[in-house]
Short mmCIF file of C-alpha atoms and ligand atoms in Angstrom, two decimals:
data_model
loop_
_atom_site.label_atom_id
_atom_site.label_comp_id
_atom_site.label_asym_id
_atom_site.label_seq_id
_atom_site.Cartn_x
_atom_site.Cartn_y
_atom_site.Cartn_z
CA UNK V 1 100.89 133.08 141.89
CA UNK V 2 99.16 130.72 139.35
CA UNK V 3 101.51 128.08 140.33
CA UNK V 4 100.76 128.36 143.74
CA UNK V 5 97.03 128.12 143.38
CA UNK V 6 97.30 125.21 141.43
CA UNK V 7 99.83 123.13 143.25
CA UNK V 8 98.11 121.76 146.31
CA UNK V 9 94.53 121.55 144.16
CA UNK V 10 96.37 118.65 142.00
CA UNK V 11 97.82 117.16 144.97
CA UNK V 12 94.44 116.67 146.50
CA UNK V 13 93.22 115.86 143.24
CA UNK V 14 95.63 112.74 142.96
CA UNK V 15 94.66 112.05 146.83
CA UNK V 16 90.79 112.00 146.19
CA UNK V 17 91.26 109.53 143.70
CA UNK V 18 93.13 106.77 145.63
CA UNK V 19 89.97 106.75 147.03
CA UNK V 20 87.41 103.90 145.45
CA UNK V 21 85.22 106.07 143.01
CA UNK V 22 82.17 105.92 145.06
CA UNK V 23 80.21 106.24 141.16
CA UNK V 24 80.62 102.90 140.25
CA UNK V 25 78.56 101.27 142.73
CA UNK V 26 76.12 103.89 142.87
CA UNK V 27 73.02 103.55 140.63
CA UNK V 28 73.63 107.20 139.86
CA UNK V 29 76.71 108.60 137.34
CA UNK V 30 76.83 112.34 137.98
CA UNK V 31 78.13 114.47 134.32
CA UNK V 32 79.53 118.21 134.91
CA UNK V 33 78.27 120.81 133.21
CA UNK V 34 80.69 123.74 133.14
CA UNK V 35 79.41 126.34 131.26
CA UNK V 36 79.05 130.33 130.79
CA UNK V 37 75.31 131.55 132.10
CA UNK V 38 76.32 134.85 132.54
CA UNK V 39 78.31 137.54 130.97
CA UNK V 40 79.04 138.22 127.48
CA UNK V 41 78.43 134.02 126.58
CA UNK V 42 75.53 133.66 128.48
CA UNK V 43 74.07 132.69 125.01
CA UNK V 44 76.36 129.71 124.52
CA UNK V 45 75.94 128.90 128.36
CA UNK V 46 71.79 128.84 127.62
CA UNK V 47 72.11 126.83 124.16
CA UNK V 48 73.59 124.08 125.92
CA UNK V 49 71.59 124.09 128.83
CA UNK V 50 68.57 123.54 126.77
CA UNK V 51 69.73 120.89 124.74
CA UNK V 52 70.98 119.18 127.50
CA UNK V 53 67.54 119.37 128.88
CA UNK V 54 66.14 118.28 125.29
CA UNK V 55 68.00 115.47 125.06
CA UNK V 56 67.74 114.30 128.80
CA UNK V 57 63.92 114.62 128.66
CA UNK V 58 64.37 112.20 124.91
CA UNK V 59 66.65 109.98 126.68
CA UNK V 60 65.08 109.00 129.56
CA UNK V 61 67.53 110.55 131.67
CA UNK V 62 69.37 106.98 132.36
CA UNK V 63 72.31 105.51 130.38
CA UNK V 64 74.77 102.10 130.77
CA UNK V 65 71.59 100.79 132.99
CA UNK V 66 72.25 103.88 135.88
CA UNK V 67 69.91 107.27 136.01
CA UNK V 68 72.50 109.91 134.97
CA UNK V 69 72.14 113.22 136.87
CA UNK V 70 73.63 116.69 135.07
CA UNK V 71 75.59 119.25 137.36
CA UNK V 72 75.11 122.40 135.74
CA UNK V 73 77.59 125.31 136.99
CA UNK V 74 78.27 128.58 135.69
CA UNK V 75 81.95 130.27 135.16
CA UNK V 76 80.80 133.09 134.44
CA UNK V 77 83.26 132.86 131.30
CA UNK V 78 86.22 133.34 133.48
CA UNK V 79 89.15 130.54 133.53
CA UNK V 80 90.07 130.55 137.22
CA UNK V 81 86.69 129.85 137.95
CA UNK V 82 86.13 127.20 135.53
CA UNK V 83 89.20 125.94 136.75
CA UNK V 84 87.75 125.78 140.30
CA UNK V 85 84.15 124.12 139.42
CA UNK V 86 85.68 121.32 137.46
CA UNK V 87 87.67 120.54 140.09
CA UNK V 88 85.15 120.19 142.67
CA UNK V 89 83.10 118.33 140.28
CA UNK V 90 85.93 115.79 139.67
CA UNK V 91 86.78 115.67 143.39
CA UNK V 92 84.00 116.42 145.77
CA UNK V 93 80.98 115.17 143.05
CA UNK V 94 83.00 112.41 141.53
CA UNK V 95 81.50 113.00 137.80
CA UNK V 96 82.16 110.13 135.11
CA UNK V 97 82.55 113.20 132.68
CA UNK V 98 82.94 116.94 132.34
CA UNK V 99 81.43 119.15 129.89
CA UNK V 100 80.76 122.29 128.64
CA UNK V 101 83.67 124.74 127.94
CA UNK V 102 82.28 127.69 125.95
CA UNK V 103 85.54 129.91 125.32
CA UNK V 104 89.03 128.33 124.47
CA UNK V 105 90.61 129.72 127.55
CA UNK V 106 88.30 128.07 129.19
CA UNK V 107 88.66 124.68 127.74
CA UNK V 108 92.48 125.37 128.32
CA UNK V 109 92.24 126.05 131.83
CA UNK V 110 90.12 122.77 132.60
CA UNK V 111 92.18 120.38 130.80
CA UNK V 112 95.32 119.62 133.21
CA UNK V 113 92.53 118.49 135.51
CA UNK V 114 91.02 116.25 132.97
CA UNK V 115 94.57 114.36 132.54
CA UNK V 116 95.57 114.46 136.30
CA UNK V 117 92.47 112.88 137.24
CA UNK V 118 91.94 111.00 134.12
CA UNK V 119 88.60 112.21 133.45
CA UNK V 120 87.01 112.43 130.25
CA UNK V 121 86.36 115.97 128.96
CA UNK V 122 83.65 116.73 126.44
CA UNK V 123 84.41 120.21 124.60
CA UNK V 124 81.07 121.27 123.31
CA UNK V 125 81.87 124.98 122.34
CA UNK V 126 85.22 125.93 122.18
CA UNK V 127 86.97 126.21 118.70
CA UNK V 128 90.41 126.27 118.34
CA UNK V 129 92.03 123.72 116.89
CA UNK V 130 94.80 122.93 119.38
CA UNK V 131 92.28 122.20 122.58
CA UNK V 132 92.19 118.72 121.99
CA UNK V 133 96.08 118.28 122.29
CA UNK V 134 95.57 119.62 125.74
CA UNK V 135 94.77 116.32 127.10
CA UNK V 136 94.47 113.45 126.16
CA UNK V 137 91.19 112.93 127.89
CA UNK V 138 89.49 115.34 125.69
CA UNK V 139 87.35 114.89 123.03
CA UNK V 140 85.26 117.35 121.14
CA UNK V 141 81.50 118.23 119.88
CA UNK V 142 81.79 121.44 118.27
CA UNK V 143 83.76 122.06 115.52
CA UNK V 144 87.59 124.23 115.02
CA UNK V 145 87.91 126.95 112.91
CA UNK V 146 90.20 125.81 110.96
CA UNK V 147 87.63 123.72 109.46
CA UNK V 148 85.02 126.37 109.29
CA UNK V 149 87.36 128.82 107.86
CA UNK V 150 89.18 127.06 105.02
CA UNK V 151 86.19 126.85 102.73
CA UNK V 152 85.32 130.45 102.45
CA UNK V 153 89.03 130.65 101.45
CA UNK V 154 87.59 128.27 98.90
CA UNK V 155 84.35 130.09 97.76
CA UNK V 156 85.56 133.75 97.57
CA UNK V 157 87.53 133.48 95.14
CA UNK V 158 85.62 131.90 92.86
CA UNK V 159 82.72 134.16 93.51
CA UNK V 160 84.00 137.45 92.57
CA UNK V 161 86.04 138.74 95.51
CA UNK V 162 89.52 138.90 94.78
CA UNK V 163 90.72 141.77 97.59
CA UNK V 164 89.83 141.56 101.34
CA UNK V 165 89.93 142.41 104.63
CA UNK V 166 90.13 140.33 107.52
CA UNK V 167 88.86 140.88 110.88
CA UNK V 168 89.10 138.89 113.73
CA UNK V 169 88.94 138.16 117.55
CA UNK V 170 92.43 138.48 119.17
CA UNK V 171 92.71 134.71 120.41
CA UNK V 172 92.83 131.09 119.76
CA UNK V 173 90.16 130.71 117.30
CA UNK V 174 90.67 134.32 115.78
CA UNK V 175 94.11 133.39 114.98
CA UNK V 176 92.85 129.57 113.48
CA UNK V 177 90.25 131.65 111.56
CA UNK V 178 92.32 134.03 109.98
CA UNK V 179 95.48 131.42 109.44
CA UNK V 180 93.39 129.26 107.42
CA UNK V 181 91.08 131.43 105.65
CA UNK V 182 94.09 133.95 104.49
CA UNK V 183 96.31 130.80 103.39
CA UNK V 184 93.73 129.34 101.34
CA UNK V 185 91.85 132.38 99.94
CA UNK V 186 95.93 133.53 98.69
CA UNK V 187 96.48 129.88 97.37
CA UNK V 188 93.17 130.85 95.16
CA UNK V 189 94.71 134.06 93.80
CA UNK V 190 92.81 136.54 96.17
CA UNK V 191 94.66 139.80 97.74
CA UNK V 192 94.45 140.19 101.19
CA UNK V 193 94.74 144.36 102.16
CA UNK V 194 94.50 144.07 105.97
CA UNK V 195 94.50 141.69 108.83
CA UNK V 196 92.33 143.78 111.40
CA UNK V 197 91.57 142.46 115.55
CA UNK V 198 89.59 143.05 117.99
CA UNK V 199 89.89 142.16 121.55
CA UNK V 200 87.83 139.68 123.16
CA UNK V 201 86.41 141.80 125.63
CA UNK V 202 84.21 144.26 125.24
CA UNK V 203 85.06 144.91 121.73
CA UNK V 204 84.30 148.45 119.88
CA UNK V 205 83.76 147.47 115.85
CA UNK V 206 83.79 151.42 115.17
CA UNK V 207 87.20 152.29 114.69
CA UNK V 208 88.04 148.95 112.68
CA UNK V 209 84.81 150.06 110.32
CA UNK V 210 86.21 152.71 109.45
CA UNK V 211 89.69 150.88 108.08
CA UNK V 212 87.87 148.34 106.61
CA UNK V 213 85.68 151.60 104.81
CA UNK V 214 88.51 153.25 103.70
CA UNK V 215 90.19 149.96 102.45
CA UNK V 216 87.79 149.54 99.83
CA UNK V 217 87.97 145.87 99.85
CA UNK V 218 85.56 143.92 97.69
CA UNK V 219 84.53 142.06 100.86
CA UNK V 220 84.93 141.63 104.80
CA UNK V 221 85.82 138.50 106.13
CA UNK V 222 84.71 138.30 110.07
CA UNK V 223 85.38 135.59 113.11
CA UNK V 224 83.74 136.68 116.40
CA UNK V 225 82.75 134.59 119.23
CA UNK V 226 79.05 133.42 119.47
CA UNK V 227 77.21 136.52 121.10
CA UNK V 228 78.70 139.33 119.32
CA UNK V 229 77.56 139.06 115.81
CA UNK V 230 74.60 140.88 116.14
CA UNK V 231 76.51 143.77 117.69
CA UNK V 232 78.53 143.86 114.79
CA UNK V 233 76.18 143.52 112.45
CA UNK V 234 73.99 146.84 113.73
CA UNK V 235 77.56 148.49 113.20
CA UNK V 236 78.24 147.24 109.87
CA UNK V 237 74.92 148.30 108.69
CA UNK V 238 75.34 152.03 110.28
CA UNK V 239 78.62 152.52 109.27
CA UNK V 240 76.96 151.77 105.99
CA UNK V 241 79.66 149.16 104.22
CA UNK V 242 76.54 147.22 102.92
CA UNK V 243 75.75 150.72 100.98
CA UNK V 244 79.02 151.15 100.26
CA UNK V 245 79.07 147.73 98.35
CA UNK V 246 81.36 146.09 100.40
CA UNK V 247 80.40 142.42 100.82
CA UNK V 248 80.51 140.03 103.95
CA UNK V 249 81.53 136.61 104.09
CA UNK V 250 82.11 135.28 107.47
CA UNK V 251 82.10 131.81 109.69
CA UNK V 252 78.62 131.09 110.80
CA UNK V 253 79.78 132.15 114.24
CA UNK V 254 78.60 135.82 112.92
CA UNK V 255 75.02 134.34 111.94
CA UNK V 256 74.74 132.81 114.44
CA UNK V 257 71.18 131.48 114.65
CA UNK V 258 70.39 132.35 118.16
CA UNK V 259 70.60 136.49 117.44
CA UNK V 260 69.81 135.92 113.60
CA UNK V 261 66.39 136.51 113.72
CA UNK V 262 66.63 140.24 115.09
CA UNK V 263 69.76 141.51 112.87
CA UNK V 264 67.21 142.88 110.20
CA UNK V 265 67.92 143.27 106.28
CA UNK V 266 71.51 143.99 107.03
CA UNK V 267 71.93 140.27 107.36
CA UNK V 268 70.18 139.32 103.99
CA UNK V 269 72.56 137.81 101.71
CA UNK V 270 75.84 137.50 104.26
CA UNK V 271 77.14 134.41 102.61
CA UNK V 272 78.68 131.70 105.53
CA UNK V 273 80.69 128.60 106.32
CA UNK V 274 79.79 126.45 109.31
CA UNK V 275 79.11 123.27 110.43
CA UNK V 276 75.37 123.75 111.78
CA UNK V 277 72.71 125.36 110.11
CA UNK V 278 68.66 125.82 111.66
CA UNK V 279 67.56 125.37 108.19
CA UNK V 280 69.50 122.38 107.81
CA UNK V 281 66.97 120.51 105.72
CA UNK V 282 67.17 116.70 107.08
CA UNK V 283 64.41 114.74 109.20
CA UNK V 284 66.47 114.36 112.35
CA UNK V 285 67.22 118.11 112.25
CA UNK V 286 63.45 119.30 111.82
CA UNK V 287 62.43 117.23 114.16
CA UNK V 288 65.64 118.66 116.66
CA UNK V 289 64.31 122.10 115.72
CA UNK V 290 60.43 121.81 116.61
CA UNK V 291 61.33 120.00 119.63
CA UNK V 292 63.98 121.96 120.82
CA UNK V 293 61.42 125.15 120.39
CA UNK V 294 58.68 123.78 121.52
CA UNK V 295 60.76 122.82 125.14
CA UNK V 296 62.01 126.51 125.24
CA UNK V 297 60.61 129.02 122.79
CA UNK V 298 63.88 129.82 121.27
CA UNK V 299 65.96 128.58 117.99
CA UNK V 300 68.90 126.00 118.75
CA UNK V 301 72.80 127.57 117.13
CA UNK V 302 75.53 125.65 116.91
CA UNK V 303 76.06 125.69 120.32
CA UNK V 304 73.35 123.85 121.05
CA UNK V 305 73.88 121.28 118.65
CA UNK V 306 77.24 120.68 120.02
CA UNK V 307 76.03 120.21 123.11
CA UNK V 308 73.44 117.56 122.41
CA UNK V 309 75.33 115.97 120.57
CA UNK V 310 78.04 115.85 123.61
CA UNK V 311 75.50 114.54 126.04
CA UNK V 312 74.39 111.81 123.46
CA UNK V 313 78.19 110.88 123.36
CA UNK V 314 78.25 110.65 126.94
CA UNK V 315 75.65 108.51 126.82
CA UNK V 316 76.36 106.60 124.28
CA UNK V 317 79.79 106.29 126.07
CA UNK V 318 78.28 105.37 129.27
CA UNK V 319 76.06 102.54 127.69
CA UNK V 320 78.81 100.62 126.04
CA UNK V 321 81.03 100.73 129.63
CA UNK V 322 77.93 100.18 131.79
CA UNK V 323 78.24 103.50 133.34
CA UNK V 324 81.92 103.24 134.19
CA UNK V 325 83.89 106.48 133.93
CA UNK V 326 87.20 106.97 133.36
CA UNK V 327 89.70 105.65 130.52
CA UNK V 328 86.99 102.91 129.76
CA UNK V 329 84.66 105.93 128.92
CA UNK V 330 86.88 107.80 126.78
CA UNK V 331 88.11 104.85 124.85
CA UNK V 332 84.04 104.03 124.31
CA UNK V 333 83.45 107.77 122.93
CA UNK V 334 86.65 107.55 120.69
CA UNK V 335 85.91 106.54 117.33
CA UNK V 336 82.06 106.81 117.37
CA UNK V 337 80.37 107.66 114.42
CA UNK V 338 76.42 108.80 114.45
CA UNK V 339 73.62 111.26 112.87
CA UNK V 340 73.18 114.76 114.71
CA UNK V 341 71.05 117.28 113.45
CA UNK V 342 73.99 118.61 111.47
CA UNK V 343 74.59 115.86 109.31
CA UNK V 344 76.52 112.73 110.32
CA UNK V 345 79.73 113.23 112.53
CA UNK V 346 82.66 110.95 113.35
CA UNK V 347 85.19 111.53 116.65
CA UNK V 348 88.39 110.60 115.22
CA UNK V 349 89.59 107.99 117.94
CA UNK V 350 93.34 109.12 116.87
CA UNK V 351 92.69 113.10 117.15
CA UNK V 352 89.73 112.89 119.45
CA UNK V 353 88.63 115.73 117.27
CA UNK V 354 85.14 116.18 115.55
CA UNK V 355 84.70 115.34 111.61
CA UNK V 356 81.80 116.81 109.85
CA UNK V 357 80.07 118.24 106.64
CA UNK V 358 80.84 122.39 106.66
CA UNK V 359 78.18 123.82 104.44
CA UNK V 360 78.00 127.10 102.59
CA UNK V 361 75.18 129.49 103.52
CA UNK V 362 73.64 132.14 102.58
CA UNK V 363 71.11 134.60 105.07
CA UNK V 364 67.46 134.82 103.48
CA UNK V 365 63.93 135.36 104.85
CA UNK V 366 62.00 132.68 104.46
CA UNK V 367 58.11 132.47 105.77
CA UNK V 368 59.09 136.19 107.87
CA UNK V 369 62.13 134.35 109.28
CA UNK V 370 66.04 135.26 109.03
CA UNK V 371 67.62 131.86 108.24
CA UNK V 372 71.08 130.57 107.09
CA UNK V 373 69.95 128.81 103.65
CA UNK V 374 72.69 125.67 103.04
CA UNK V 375 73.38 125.94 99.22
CA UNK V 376 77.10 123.72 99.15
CA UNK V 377 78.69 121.34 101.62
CA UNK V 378 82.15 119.55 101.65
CA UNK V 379 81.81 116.52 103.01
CA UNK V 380 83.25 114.82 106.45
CA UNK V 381 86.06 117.31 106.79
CA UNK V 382 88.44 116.88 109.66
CA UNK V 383 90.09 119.50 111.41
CA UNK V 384 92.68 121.04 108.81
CA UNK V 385 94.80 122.19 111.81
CA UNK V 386 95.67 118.77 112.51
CA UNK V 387 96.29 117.60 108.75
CA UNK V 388 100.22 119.16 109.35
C1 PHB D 1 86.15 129.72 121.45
O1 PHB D 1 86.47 130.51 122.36
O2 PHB D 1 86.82 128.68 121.21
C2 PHB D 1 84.97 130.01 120.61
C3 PHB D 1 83.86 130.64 121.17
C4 PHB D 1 82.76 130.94 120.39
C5 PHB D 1 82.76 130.61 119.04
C6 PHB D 1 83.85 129.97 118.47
C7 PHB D 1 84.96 129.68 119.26
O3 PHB D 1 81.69 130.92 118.29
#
């Protein structure tokens, strides 16, 4: 069925492009924005939205001397139509670039596209650690879980929890978070009593609650997707584990800044490891925060910053090849190394992969706020799932 669907869309995929690319005599270069608006990602769909609108408003809008236009579309967080968007982008729109992808599946079900049209593919939200071996046109913004994951692995130990339980989403990044934080948290002596999952969709944190309650562990270790931590949080707070004294330590996914603010006391002291923090305390990111508030009256997450930072690569891209697409665009973004509000950030031109600082966190309130307070970092870590 799949197969059949996707047969004759590559075949007039590799017939569009014997065609002259109509974008490189055009003053105009055209960038795809596939992204979810609606449904249970919206929120990572609206982060990178805005900061594409931040930083096209800061750029100027043009790049490589031609005025860049953004195609924002919405999958609705559903692969066959993702599938179906970028390829009318590619074929019909004639983009230099696609971007976007805010669930792995989706990311997965984009990238044949990107390497049968040779297209360059920006991942700006999707996490697990194998999307970039998908094609070799892709290159990625956000950040993998291994490399979130591994240093709470680190920190637990060392801070008094030495039995947990883990809980995860039941997919690509669930499995990269548990992998690495399990291996690493063992290597450090810890005692792991139960690997827990919950589905993607829809999820019900109830009946795992109640394992993790009866477990005893000293803490909870949690991966969900962006947009359901403060689901889980309400849960974890009336299921009373807090109370109970049962500690949680998490990637920053669960904090993630743009539901923070409303998860209440529950939240104070949840101790993190991520790659982007609101609070982060540099210049540049200040500056990203007031700005990107001030534009649209809510706090930037991590999927924001990954997606600013993907449009900058674009255009940074774009400017070095004169607003030629293609391989001459990927080969510009590979290997480029430049401040974001997170810190500074490489793209590895061998893995294509992001490396970054992952800092420690810790939730406090600070002037009324909910933040995620940086208090450790390891610096410019790449992508542990690559480092086989
Ligand atoms: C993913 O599906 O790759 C994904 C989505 C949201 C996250 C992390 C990973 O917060």
């Amino acid at each position: 069925m799949q197969r059949r669907t996707l047969l004759p869309t590559l075949a007039g995929l590799s017939l569009a492009l014997t065609a002259p690319w109509s974008h490189a005599q055009s003053d105009t270069v055209k960038i795809g924005v596939v992204v979810p608006m609606t449904g249970q990602s919206a929120s990572t769909g609206r982060q990178i939205d805005a900061a594409v609108k931040l930083w096209m408003a800061q750029s100027g809008g043009k790049a490589g001397g031609k005025k860049v236009e953004i195609l924002l579309r919405d999958d609705t967080g559903v692969a066959d139509v993702t599938r179906r968007l970028v390829q009318e982008l590619i074929v019909n729109d004639k983009v230099v670039a696609v971007a976007g992808f805010g669930l792995t599946p989706l990311a997965l079900a984009a990238a044949p596209l990107a390497t049968q049209s040779k297209t360059p593919m920006v991942v700006m939200a999707a996490a697990t650690s194998s999307i970039t071996e998908a094609s070799p046109y892709i290159v990625r913004t956000s950040f993998t879980l291994p490399q979130a994951a591994v240093g709470m692995g680190e920190w637990a130990p060392k801070n008094g929890i030495k039995k947990v339980v883990s809980l995860v989403t039941d997919y690509g990044p669930g499995n990269d978070a548990e992998k690495y934080f399990v291996n690493q948290f063992l290597l450090n002596g810890g005692q792991v009593l139960e690997k827990l999952r919950t589905p993607l969709r829809s999820p019900d944190f109830a009946p795992v609650l109640q394992k993790v309650r009866d477990a005893k562990p000293d803490a909870l270790f949690v991966f969900l997707p962006s947009g359901q931590g403060a689901q889980f949080m309400k849960q974890f707070g009336e299921r009373g584990l807090d109370k109970a004294g049962i500690r949680l330590i998490a990637t920053g996914d669960v904090t993630d800044d743009d539901q923070l603010n409303d998860m209440g006391d529950v939240a104070l002291g949840v101790v993190t490891t991520h790659h982007y923090s609101a609070a982060h305390p540099s210049a540049m990111n200040k500056k990203f925060v007031a700005d990107f508030q001030a534009m649209h009256k809510f706090r930037p997450n991590f999927m924001g910053v990954g997606g600013y930072d993907g449009l900058r690569l674009i255009f940074k891209g774009l400017d070095a090849t004169k607003g030629q697409g293609g391989e001459a665009l990927l080969n510009a973004m590979k290997g480029q190394l430049f401040e974001s509000p997170r810190g500074q950030i490489l793209i590895d031109a061998q893995t294509r992969d992001i490396v970054q600082d992952v800092h420690t966190r810790k939730v406090e309130r600070k002037d009324g706020q909910l933040w995620n307070v940086e208090f450790d970092v390891q610096k410019a870590v790449k992508d542990p799932g690559k480092l086989k």
